PDB file of C-alpha atoms in Angstrom:
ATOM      1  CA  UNK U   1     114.715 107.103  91.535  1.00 95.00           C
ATOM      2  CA  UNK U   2     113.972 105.197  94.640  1.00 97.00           C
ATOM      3  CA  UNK U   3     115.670 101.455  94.059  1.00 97.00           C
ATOM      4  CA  UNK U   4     114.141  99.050  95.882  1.00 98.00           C
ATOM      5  CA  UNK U   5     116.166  95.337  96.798  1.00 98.00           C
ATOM      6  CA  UNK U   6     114.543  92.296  97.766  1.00 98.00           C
ATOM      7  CA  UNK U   7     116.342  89.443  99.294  1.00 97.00           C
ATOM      8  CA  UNK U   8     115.902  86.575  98.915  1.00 97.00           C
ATOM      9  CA  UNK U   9     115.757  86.541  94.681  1.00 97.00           C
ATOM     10  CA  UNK U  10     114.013  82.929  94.984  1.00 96.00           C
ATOM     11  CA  UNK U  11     113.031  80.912  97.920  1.00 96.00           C
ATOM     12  CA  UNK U  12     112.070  77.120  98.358  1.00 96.00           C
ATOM     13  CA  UNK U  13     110.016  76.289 101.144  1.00 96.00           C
ATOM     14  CA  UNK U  14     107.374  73.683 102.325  1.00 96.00           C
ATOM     15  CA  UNK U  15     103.660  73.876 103.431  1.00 96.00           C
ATOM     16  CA  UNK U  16     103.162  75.108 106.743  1.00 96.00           C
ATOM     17  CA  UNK U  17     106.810  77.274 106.838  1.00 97.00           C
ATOM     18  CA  UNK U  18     106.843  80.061 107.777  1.00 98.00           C
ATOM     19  CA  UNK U  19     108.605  82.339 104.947  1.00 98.00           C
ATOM     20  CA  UNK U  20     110.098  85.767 105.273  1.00 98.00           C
ATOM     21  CA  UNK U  21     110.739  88.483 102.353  1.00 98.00           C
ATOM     22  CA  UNK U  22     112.617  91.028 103.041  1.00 98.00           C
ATOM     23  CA  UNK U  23     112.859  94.574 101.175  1.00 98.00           C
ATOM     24  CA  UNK U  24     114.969  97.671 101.521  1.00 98.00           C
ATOM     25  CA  UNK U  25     114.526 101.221  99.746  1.00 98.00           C
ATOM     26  CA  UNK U  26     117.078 103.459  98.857  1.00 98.00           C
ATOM     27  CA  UNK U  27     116.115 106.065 100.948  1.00 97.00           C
ATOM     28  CA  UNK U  28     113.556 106.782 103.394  1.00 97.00           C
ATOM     29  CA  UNK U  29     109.929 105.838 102.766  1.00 97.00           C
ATOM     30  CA  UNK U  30     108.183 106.246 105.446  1.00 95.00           C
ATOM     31  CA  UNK U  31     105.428 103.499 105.314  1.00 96.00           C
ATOM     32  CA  UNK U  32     104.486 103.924 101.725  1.00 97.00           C
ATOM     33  CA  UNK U  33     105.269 100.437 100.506  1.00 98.00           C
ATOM     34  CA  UNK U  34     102.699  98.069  99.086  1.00 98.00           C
ATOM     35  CA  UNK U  35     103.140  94.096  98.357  1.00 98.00           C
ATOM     36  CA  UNK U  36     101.979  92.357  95.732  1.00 98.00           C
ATOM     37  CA  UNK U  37     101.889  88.547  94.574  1.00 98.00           C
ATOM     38  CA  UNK U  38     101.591  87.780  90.806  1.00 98.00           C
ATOM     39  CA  UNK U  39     101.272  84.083  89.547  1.00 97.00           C
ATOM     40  CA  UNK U  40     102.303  82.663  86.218  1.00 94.00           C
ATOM     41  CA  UNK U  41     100.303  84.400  83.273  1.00 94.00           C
ATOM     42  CA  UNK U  42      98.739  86.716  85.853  1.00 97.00           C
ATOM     43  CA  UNK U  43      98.580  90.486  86.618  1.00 98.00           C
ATOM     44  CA  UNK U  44     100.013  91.179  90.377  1.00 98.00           C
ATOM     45  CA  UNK U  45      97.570  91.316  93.123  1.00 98.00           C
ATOM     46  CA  UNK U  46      97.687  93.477  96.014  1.00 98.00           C
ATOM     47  CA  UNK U  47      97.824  91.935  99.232  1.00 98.00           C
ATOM     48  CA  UNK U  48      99.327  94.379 101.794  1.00 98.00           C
ATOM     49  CA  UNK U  49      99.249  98.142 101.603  1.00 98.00           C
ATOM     50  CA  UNK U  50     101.031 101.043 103.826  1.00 97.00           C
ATOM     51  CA  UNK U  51     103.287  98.597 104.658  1.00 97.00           C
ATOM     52  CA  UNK U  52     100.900  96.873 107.010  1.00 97.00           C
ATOM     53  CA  UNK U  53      97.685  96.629 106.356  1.00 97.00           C
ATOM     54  CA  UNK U  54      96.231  93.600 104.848  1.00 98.00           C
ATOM     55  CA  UNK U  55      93.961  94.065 101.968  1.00 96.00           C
ATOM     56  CA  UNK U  56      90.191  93.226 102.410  1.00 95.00           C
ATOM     57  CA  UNK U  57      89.806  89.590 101.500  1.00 96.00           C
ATOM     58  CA  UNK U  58      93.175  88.857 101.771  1.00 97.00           C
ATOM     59  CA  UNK U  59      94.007  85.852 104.247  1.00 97.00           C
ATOM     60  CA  UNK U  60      95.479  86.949 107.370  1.00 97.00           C
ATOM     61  CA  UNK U  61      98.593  84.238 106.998  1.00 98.00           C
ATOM     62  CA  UNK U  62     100.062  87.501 104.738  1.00 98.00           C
ATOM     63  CA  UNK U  63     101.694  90.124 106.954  1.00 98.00           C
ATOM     64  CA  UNK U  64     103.972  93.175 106.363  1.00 98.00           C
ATOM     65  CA  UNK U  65     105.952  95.335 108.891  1.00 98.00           C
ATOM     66  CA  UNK U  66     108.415  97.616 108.839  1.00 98.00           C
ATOM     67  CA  UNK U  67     108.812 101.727 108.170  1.00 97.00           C
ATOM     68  CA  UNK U  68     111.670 104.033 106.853  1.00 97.00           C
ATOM     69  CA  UNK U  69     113.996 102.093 104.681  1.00 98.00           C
ATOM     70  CA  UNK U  70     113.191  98.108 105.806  1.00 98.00           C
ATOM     71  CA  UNK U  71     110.428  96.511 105.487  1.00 98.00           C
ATOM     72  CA  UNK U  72     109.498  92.628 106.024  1.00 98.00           C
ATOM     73  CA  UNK U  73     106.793  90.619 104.329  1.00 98.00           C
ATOM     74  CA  UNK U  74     105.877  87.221 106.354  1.00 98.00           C
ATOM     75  CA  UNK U  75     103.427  84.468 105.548  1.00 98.00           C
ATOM     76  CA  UNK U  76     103.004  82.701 108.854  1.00 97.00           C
ATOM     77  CA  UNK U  77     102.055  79.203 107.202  1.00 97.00           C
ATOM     78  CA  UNK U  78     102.980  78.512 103.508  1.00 97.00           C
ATOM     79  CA  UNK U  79      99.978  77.136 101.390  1.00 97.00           C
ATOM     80  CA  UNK U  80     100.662  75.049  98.209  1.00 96.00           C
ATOM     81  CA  UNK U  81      98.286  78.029  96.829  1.00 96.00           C
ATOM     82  CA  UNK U  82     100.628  80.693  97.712  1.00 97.00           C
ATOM     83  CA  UNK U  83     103.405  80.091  95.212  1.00 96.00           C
ATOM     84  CA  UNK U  84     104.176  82.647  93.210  1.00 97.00           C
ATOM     85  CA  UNK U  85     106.481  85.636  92.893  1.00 98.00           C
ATOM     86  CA  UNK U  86     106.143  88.491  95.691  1.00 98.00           C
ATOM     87  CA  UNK U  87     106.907  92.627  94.534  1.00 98.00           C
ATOM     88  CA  UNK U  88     107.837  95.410  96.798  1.00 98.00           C
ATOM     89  CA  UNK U  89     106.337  98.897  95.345  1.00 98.00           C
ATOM     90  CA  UNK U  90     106.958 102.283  96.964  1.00 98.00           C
ATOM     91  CA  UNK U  91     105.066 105.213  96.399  1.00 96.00           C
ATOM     92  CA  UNK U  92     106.582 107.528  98.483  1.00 96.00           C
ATOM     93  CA  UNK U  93     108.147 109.096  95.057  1.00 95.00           C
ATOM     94  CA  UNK U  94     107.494 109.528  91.666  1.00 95.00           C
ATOM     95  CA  UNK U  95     108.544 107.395  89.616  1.00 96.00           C
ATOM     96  CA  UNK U  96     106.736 104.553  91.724  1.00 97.00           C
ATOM     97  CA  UNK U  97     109.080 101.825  91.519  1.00 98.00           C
ATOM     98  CA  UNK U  98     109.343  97.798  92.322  1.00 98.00           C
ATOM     99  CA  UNK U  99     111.411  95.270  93.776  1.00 97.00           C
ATOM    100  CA  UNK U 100     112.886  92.817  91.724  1.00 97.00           C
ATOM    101  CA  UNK U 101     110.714  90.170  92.729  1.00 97.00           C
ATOM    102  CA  UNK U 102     110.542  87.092  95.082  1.00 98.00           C
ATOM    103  CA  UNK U 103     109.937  83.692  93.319  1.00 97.00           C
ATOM    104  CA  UNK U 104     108.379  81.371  95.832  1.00 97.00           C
ATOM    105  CA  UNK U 105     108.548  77.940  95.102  1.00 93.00           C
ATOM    106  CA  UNK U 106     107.783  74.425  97.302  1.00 86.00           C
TER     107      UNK U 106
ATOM    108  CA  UNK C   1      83.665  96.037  90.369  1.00 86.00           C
ATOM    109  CA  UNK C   2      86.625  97.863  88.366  1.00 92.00           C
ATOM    110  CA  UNK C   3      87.411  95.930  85.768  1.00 96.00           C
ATOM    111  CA  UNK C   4      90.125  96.909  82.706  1.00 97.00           C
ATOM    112  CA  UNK C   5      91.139  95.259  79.690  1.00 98.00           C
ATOM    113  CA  UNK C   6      93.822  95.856  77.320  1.00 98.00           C
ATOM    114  CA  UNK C   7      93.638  96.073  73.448  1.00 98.00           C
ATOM    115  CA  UNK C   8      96.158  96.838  70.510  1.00 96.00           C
ATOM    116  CA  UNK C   9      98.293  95.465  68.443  1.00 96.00           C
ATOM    117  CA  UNK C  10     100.562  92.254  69.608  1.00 96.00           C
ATOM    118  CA  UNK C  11     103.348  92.953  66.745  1.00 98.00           C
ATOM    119  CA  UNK C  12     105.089  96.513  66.509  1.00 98.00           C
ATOM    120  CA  UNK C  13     108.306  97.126  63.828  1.00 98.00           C
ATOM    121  CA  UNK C  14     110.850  98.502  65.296  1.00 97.00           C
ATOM    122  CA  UNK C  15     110.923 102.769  65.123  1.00 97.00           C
ATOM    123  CA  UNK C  16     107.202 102.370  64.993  1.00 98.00           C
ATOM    124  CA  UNK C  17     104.548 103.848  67.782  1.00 98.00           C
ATOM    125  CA  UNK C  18     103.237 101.119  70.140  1.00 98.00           C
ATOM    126  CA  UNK C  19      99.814 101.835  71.034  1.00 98.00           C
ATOM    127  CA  UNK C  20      97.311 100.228  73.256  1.00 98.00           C
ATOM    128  CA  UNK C  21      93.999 101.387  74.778  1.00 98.00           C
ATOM    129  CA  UNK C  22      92.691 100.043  77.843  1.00 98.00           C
ATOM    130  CA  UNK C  23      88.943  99.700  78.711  1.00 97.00           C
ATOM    131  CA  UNK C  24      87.591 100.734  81.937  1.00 96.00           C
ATOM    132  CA  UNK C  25      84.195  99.186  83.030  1.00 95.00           C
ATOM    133  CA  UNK C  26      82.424  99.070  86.574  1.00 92.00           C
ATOM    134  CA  UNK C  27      83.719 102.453  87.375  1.00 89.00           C
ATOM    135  CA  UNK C  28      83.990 106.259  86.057  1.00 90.00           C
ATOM    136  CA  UNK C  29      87.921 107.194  84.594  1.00 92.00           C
ATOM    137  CA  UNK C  30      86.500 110.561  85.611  1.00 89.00           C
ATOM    138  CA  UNK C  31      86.385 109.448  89.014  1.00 81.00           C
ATOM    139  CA  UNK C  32      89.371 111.860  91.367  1.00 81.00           C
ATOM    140  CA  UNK C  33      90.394 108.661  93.423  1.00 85.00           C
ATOM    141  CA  UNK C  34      92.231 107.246  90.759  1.00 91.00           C
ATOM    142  CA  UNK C  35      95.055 107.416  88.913  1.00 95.00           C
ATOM    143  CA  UNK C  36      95.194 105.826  85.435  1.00 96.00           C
ATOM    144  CA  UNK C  37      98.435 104.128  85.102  1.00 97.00           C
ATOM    145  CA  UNK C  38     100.214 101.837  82.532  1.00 98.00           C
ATOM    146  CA  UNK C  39     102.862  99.209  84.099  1.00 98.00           C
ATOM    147  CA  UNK C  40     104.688  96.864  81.635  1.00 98.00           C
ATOM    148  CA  UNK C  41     107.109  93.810  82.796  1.00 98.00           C
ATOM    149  CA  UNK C  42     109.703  92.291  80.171  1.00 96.00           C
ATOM    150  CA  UNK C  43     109.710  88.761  79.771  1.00 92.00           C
ATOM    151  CA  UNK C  44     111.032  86.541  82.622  1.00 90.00           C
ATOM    152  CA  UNK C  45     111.552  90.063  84.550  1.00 92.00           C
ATOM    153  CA  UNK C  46     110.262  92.627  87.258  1.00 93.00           C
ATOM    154  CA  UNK C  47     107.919  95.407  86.910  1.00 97.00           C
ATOM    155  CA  UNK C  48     108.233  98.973  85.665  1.00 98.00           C
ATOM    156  CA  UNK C  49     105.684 101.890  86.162  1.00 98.00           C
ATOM    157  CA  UNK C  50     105.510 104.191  82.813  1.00 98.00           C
ATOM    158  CA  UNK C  51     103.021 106.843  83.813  1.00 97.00           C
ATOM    159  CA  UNK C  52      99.662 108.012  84.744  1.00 97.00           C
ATOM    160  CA  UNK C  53      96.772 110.078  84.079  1.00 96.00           C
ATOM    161  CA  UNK C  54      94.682 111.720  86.284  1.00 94.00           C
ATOM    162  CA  UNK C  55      91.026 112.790  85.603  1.00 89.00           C
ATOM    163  CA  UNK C  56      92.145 116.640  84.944  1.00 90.00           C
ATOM    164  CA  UNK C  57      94.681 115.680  82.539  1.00 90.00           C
ATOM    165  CA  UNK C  58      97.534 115.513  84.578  1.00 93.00           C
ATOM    166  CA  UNK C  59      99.918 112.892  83.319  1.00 96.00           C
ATOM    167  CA  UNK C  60     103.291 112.107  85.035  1.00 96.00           C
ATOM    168  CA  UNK C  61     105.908 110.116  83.053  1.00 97.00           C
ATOM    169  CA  UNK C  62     108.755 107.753  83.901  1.00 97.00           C
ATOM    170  CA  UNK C  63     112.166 109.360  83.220  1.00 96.00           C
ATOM    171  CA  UNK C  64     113.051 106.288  81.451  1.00 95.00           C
ATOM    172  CA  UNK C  65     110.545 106.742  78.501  1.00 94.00           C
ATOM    173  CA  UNK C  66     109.608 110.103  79.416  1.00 93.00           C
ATOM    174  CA  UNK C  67     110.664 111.791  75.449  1.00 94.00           C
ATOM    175  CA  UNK C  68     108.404 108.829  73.845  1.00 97.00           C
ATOM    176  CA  UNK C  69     105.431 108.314  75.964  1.00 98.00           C
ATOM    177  CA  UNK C  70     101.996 109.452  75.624  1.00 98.00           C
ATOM    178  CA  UNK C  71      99.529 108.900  78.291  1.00 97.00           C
ATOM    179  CA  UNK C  72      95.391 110.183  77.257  1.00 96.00           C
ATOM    180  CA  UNK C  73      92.173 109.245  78.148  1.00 91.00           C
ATOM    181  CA  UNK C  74      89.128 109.265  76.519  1.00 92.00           C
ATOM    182  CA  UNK C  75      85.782 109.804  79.188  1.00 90.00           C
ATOM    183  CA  UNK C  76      83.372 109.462  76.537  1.00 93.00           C
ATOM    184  CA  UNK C  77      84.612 105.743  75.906  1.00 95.00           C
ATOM    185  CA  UNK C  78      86.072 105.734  79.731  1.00 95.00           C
ATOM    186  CA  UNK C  79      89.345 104.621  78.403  1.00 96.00           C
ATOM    187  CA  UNK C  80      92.619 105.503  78.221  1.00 97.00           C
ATOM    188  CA  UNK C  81      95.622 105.020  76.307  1.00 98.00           C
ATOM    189  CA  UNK C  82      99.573 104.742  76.097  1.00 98.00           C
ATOM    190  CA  UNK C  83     101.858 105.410  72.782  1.00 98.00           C
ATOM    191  CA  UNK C  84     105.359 104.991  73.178  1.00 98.00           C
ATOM    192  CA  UNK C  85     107.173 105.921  70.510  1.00 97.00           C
ATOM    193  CA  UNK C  86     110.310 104.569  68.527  1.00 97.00           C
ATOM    194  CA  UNK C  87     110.418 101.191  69.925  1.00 97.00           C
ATOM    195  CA  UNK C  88     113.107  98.766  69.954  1.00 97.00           C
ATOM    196  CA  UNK C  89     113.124  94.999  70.949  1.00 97.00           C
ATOM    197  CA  UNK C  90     113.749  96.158  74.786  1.00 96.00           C
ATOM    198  CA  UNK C  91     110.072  97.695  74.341  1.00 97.00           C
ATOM    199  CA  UNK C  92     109.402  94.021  74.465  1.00 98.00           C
ATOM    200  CA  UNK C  93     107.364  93.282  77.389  1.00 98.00           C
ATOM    201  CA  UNK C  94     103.801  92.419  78.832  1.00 98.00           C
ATOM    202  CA  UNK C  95     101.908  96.118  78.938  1.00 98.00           C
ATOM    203  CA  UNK C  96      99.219  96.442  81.947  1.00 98.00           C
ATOM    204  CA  UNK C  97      97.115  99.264  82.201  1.00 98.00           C
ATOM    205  CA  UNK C  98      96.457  99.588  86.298  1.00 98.00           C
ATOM    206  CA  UNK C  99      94.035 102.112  88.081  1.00 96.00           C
ATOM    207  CA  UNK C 100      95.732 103.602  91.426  1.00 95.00           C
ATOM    208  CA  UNK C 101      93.869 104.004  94.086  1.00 94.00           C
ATOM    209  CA  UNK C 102      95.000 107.316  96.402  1.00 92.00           C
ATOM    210  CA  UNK C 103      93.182 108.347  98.997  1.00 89.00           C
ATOM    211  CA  UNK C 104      94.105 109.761 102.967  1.00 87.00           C
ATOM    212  CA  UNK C 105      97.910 109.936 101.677  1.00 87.00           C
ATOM    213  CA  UNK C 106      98.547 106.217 101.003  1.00 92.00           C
ATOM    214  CA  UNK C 107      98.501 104.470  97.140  1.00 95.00           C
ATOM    215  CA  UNK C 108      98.082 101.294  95.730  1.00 97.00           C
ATOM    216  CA  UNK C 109      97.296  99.857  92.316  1.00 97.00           C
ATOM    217  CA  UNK C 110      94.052  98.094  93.129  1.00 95.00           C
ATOM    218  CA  UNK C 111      92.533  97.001  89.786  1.00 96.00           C
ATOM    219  CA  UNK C 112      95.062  95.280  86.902  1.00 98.00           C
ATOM    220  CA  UNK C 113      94.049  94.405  83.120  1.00 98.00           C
ATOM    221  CA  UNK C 114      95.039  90.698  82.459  1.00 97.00           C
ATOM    222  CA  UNK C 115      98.097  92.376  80.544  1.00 98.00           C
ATOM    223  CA  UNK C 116      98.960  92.079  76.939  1.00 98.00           C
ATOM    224  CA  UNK C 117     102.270  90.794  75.495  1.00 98.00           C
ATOM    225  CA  UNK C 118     103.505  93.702  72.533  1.00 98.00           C
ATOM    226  CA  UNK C 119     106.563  92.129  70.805  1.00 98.00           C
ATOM    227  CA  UNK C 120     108.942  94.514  68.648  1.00 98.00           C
ATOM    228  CA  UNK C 121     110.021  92.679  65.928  1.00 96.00           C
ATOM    229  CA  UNK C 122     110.544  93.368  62.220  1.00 95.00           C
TER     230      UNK C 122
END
């Protein structure tokens, strides 16, 4: 299996930082990484697919870069709406497989 | 609008068969774009993919349950459903079904259930 890390585990931050998440595969991936935020009680929601690209919808403070085996996940300008835990996913193999999660908190 | 919704029982006994069904509306399971998955996350933790099913009936399994899972559909009710067998306590989690979305090479699960909590407990 594919392990993907994310660093940091939790992050405190204030409105208006910018914050960075950071994720590394196991092996090379190519771009096929997806991020996802999930709040309290809720299912995860995709916000940035192919490593890149921002879903439709999604506010363009959310950004994602990176190819191979590091990839970076940036929101430009924290929003008091925004807190929540972020996932890594790859899909470049089966079994598709997650980060460990990013708990955002202000 | 895809929408999915999960149903079965909350309580399992341990060595029992989970099993839970999840309800597709807005949108054909029959449809090739999309694979049917089932993604559960144990309390307080991360998130673990268990399988998929695709419209012909090709299901592919996590290693990690592969000998006890189950993954069918039903297109006449457009749902489909997971049993996992011979559950313990560390079945414990919050079970979503998911739909995939593949198309042009890239993947992404696009459409969630609101999740249901299945505790093992005797």
């Amino acid at each position: 299996d594919i392990q993907m890390t994310q660093s940091p585990s939790s992050l405190s931050a204030s409105v208006g930082d910018r914050v960075t998440i950071t994720c590394q595969a196991s092996q090379d991936i190519s771009n096929y990484l997806n991020w996802y935020q999930q709040k309290p009680g809720k299912a995860p929601k995709l916000l940035i697919y192919d490593a890149s690209n921002l879903k439709t919808g999604v506010p363009s403070r959310f950004s994602g870069s990176g190819s191979g085996t590091d990839f970076t996940f940036t929101i430009s300008s924290l929003q008091s709406e925004d807190i929540a835990t972020y996932y890594c996913q790859q899909f470049a193999n089966l079994p598709y497989t997650f980060g460990q999660g990013t708990k955002l908190g202000i | 609008q895809v929408q999915l919704q999960e149903s079965g029982p909350g309580l399992v006994k341990p060595s029992q068969t989970l099993s839970l069904t999840c309800t597709v509306s807005g949108g054909s399971i029959s449809s090739g774009n999309y694979y049917w998955s089932w993604i559960r996350q144990h309390p307080g933790k991360g998130l673990e993919w268990i399988g998929y099913i695709y419209y012909s009936g090709r299901a592919y399994y996590n290693p990690s349950v592969k000998s006890r899972v189950t993954i069918s559909f039903d297109t006449s009710k457009n749902q489909f459903s997971l049993k996992l067998s011979s559950v313990t306590a560390a079945d414990t989690a919050v079970y979503y079904c998911a739909s995939m979305h593949c198309s042009g090479g890239t993947c992404y699960f696009d459409y969630w259930g609101q999740g249901t909590l299945v505790t093992v407990s005797s």
